[in-house]
mmCIF file of C-alpha atoms in Angstrom:
data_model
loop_
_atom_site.group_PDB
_atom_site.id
_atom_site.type_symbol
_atom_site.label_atom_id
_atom_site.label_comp_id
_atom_site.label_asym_id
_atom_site.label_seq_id
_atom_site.Cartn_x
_atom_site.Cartn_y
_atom_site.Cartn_z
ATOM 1 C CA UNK V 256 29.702 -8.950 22.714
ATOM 2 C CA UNK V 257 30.000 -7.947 26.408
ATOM 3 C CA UNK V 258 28.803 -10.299 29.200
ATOM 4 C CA UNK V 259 25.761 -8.955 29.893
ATOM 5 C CA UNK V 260 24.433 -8.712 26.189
ATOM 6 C CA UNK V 261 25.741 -12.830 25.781
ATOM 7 C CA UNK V 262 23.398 -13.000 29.453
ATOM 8 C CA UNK V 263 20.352 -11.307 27.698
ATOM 9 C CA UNK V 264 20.679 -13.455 24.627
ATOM 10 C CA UNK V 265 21.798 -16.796 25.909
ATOM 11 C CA UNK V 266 19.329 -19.571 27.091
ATOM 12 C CA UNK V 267 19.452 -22.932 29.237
ATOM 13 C CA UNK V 268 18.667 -26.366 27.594
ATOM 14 C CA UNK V 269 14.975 -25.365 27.671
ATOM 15 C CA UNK V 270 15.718 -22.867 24.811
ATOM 16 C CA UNK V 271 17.640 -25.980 22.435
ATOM 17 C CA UNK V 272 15.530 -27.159 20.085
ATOM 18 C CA UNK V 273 18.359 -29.893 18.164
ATOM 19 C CA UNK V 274 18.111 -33.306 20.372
ATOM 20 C CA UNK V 275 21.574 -33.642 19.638
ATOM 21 C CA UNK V 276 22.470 -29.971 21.660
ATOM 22 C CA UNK V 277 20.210 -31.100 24.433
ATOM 23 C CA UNK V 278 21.704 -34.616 24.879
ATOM 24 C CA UNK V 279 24.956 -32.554 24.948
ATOM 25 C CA UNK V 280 23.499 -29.798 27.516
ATOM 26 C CA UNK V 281 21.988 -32.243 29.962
ATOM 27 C CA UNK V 282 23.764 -35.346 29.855
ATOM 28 C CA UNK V 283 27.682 -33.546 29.221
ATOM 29 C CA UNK V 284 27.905 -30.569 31.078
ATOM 30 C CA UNK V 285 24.753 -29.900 32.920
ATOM 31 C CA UNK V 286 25.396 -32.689 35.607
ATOM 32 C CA UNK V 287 25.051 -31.572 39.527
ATOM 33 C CA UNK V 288 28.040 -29.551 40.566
ATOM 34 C CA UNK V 289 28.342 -27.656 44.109
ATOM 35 C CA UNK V 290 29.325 -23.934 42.269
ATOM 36 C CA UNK V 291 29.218 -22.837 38.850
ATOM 37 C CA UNK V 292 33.232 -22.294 38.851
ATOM 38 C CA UNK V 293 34.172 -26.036 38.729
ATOM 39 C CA UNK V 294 31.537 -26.348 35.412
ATOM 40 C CA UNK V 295 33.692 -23.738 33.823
ATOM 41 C CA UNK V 296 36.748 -25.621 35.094
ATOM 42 C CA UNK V 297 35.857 -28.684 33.920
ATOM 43 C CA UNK V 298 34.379 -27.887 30.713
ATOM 44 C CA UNK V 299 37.243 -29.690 28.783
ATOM 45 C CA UNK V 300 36.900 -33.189 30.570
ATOM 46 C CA UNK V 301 33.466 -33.125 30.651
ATOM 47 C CA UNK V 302 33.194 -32.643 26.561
ATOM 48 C CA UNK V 303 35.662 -35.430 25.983
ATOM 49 C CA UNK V 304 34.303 -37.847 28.588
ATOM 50 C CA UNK V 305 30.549 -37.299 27.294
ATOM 51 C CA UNK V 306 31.825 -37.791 23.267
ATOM 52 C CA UNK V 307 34.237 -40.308 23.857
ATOM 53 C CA UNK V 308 36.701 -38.957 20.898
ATOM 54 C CA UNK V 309 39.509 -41.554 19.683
ATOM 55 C CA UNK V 310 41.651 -38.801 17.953
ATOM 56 C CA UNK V 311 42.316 -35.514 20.168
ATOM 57 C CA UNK V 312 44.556 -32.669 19.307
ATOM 58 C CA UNK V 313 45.127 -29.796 21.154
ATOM 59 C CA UNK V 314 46.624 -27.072 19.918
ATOM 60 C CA UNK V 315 47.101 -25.087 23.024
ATOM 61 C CA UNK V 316 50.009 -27.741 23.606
ATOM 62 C CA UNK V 317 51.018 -28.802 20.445
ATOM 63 C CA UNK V 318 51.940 -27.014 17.229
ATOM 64 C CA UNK V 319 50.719 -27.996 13.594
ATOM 65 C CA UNK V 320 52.925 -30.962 12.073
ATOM 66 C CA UNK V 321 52.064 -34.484 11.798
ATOM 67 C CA UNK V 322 48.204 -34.014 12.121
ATOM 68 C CA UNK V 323 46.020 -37.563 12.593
ATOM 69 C CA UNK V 324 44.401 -37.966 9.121
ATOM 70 C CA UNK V 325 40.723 -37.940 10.800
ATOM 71 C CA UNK V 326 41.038 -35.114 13.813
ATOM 72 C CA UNK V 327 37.342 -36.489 16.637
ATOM 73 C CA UNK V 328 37.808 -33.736 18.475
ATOM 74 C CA UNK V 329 40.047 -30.540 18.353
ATOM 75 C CA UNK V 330 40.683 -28.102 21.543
ATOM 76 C CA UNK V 331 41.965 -24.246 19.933
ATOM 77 C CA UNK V 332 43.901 -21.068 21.671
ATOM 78 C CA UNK V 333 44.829 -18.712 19.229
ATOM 79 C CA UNK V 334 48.403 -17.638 20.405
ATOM 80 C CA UNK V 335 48.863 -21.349 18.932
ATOM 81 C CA UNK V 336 47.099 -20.932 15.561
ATOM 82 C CA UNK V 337 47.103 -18.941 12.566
ATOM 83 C CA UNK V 338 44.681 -18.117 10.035
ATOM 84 C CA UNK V 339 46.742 -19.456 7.293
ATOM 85 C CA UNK V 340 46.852 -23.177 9.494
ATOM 86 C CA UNK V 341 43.249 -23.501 8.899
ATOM 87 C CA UNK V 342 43.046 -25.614 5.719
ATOM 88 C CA UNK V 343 45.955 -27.574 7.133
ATOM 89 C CA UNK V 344 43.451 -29.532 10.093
ATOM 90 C CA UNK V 345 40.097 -28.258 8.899
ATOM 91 C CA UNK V 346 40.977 -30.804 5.338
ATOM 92 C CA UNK V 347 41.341 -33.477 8.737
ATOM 93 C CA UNK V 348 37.463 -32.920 9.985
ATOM 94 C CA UNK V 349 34.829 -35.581 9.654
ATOM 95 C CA UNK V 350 31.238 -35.315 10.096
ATOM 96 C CA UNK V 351 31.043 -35.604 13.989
ATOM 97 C CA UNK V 352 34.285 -33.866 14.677
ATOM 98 C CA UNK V 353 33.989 -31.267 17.688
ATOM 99 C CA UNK V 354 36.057 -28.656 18.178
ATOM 100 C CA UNK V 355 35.909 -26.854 21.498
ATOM 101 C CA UNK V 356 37.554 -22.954 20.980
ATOM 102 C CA UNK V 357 39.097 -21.037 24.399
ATOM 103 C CA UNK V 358 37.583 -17.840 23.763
ATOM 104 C CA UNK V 359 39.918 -15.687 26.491
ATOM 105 C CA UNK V 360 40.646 -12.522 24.578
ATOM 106 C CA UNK V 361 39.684 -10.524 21.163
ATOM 107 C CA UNK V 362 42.216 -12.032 19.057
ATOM 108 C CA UNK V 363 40.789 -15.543 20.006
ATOM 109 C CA UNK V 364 37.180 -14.156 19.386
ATOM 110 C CA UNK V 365 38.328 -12.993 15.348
ATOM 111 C CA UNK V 366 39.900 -15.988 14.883
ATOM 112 C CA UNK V 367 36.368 -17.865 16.138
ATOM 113 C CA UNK V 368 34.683 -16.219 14.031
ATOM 114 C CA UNK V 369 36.737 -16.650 10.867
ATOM 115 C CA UNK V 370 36.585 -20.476 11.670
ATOM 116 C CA UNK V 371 33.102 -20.565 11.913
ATOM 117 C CA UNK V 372 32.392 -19.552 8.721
ATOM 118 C CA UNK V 373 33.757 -22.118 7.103
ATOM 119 C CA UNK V 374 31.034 -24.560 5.057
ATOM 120 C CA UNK V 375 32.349 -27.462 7.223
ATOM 121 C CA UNK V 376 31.154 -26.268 10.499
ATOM 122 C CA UNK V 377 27.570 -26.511 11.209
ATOM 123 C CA UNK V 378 26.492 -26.187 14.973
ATOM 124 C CA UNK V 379 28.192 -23.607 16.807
ATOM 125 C CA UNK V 380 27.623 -23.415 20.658
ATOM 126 C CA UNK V 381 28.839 -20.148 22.204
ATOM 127 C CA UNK V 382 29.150 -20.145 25.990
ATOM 128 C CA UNK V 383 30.996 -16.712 26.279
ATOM 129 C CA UNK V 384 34.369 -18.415 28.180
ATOM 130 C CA UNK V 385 34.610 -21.077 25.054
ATOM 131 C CA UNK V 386 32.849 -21.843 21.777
ATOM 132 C CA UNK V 387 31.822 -25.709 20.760
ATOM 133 C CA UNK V 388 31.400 -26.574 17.113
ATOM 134 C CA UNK V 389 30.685 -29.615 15.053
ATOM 135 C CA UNK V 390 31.042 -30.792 11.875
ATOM 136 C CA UNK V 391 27.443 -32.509 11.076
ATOM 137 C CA UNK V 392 26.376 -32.998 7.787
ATOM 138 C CA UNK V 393 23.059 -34.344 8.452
ATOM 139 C CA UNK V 394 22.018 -30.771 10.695
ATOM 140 C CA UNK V 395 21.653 -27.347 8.966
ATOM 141 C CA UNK V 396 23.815 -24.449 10.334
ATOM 142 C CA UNK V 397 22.862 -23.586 13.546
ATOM 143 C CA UNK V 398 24.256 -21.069 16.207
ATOM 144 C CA UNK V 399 22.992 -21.102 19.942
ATOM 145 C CA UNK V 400 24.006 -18.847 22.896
ATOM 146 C CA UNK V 401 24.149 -21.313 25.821
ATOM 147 C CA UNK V 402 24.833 -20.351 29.651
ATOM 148 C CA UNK V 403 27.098 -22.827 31.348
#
């Protein structure tokens, strides 16, 4: 999906109908900023400060050994993960685990998509730049096409 077609289907918090999304949208990432770059800069800090994880492992610095045996929240780049590592951390999930996926090429968008399909994953927030999923049991698969 180019950037234009993600503009023409995306919406704001005003198109979010789960309270848990919206909480997410307005009180996480939709706080005052002076430009829209430093939102996309901060997008990271602003996910882990608003969910307050106690287990974090990023795998854009960190290869797949000794994984946590409950992962809170998980930050992806592909060039660090393979589709054969998946049942290797996604066995680690628990319901209110977050990922957060740095969508920056194709390759990372395939391997997004694979992930997502898994039975774990429920909500999937797609902001173009990076995709946000949780693992909810008590929410029904949902996708939504959010602009940052």
């Amino acid at each position: 999906m180019n950037y234009f077609q993600f503009l023409f289907r995306s919406s704001n918090q005003h198109g979010v109908h789960s309270p848990f999304v919206f909480n997410y949208l307005t009180k996480g990432l939709y706080r005052p900023y002076r430009n829209t770059y430093s939102r996309k800069k901060h997008f990271i800090e602003q996910t882990i400060q608003y969910f307050q994880p106690d287990n974090i492992v990023d795998f854009r610095t960190e290869k797949i050994t000794d994984l946590p045996e409950t992962i809170d929240l998980v930050i992806i780049r592909s060039n660090q993960l393979e589709t054969s590592d998946f049942p290797n951390f996604i066995d680690s999930f628990h319901n209110d685990t977050t990922g957060i996926i740095d969508c920056r090429n194709l390759a990372e968008k395939r391997l997004a998509e694979k992930l997502l399909q898994h039975p774990k994953i429920t909500v999937v927030l797609h902001f173009y730049w990076y995709i946000v999923f949780f693992v909810r049991k008590e929410q029904q698969k949902e996708l939504f096409f959010l602009r940052l």
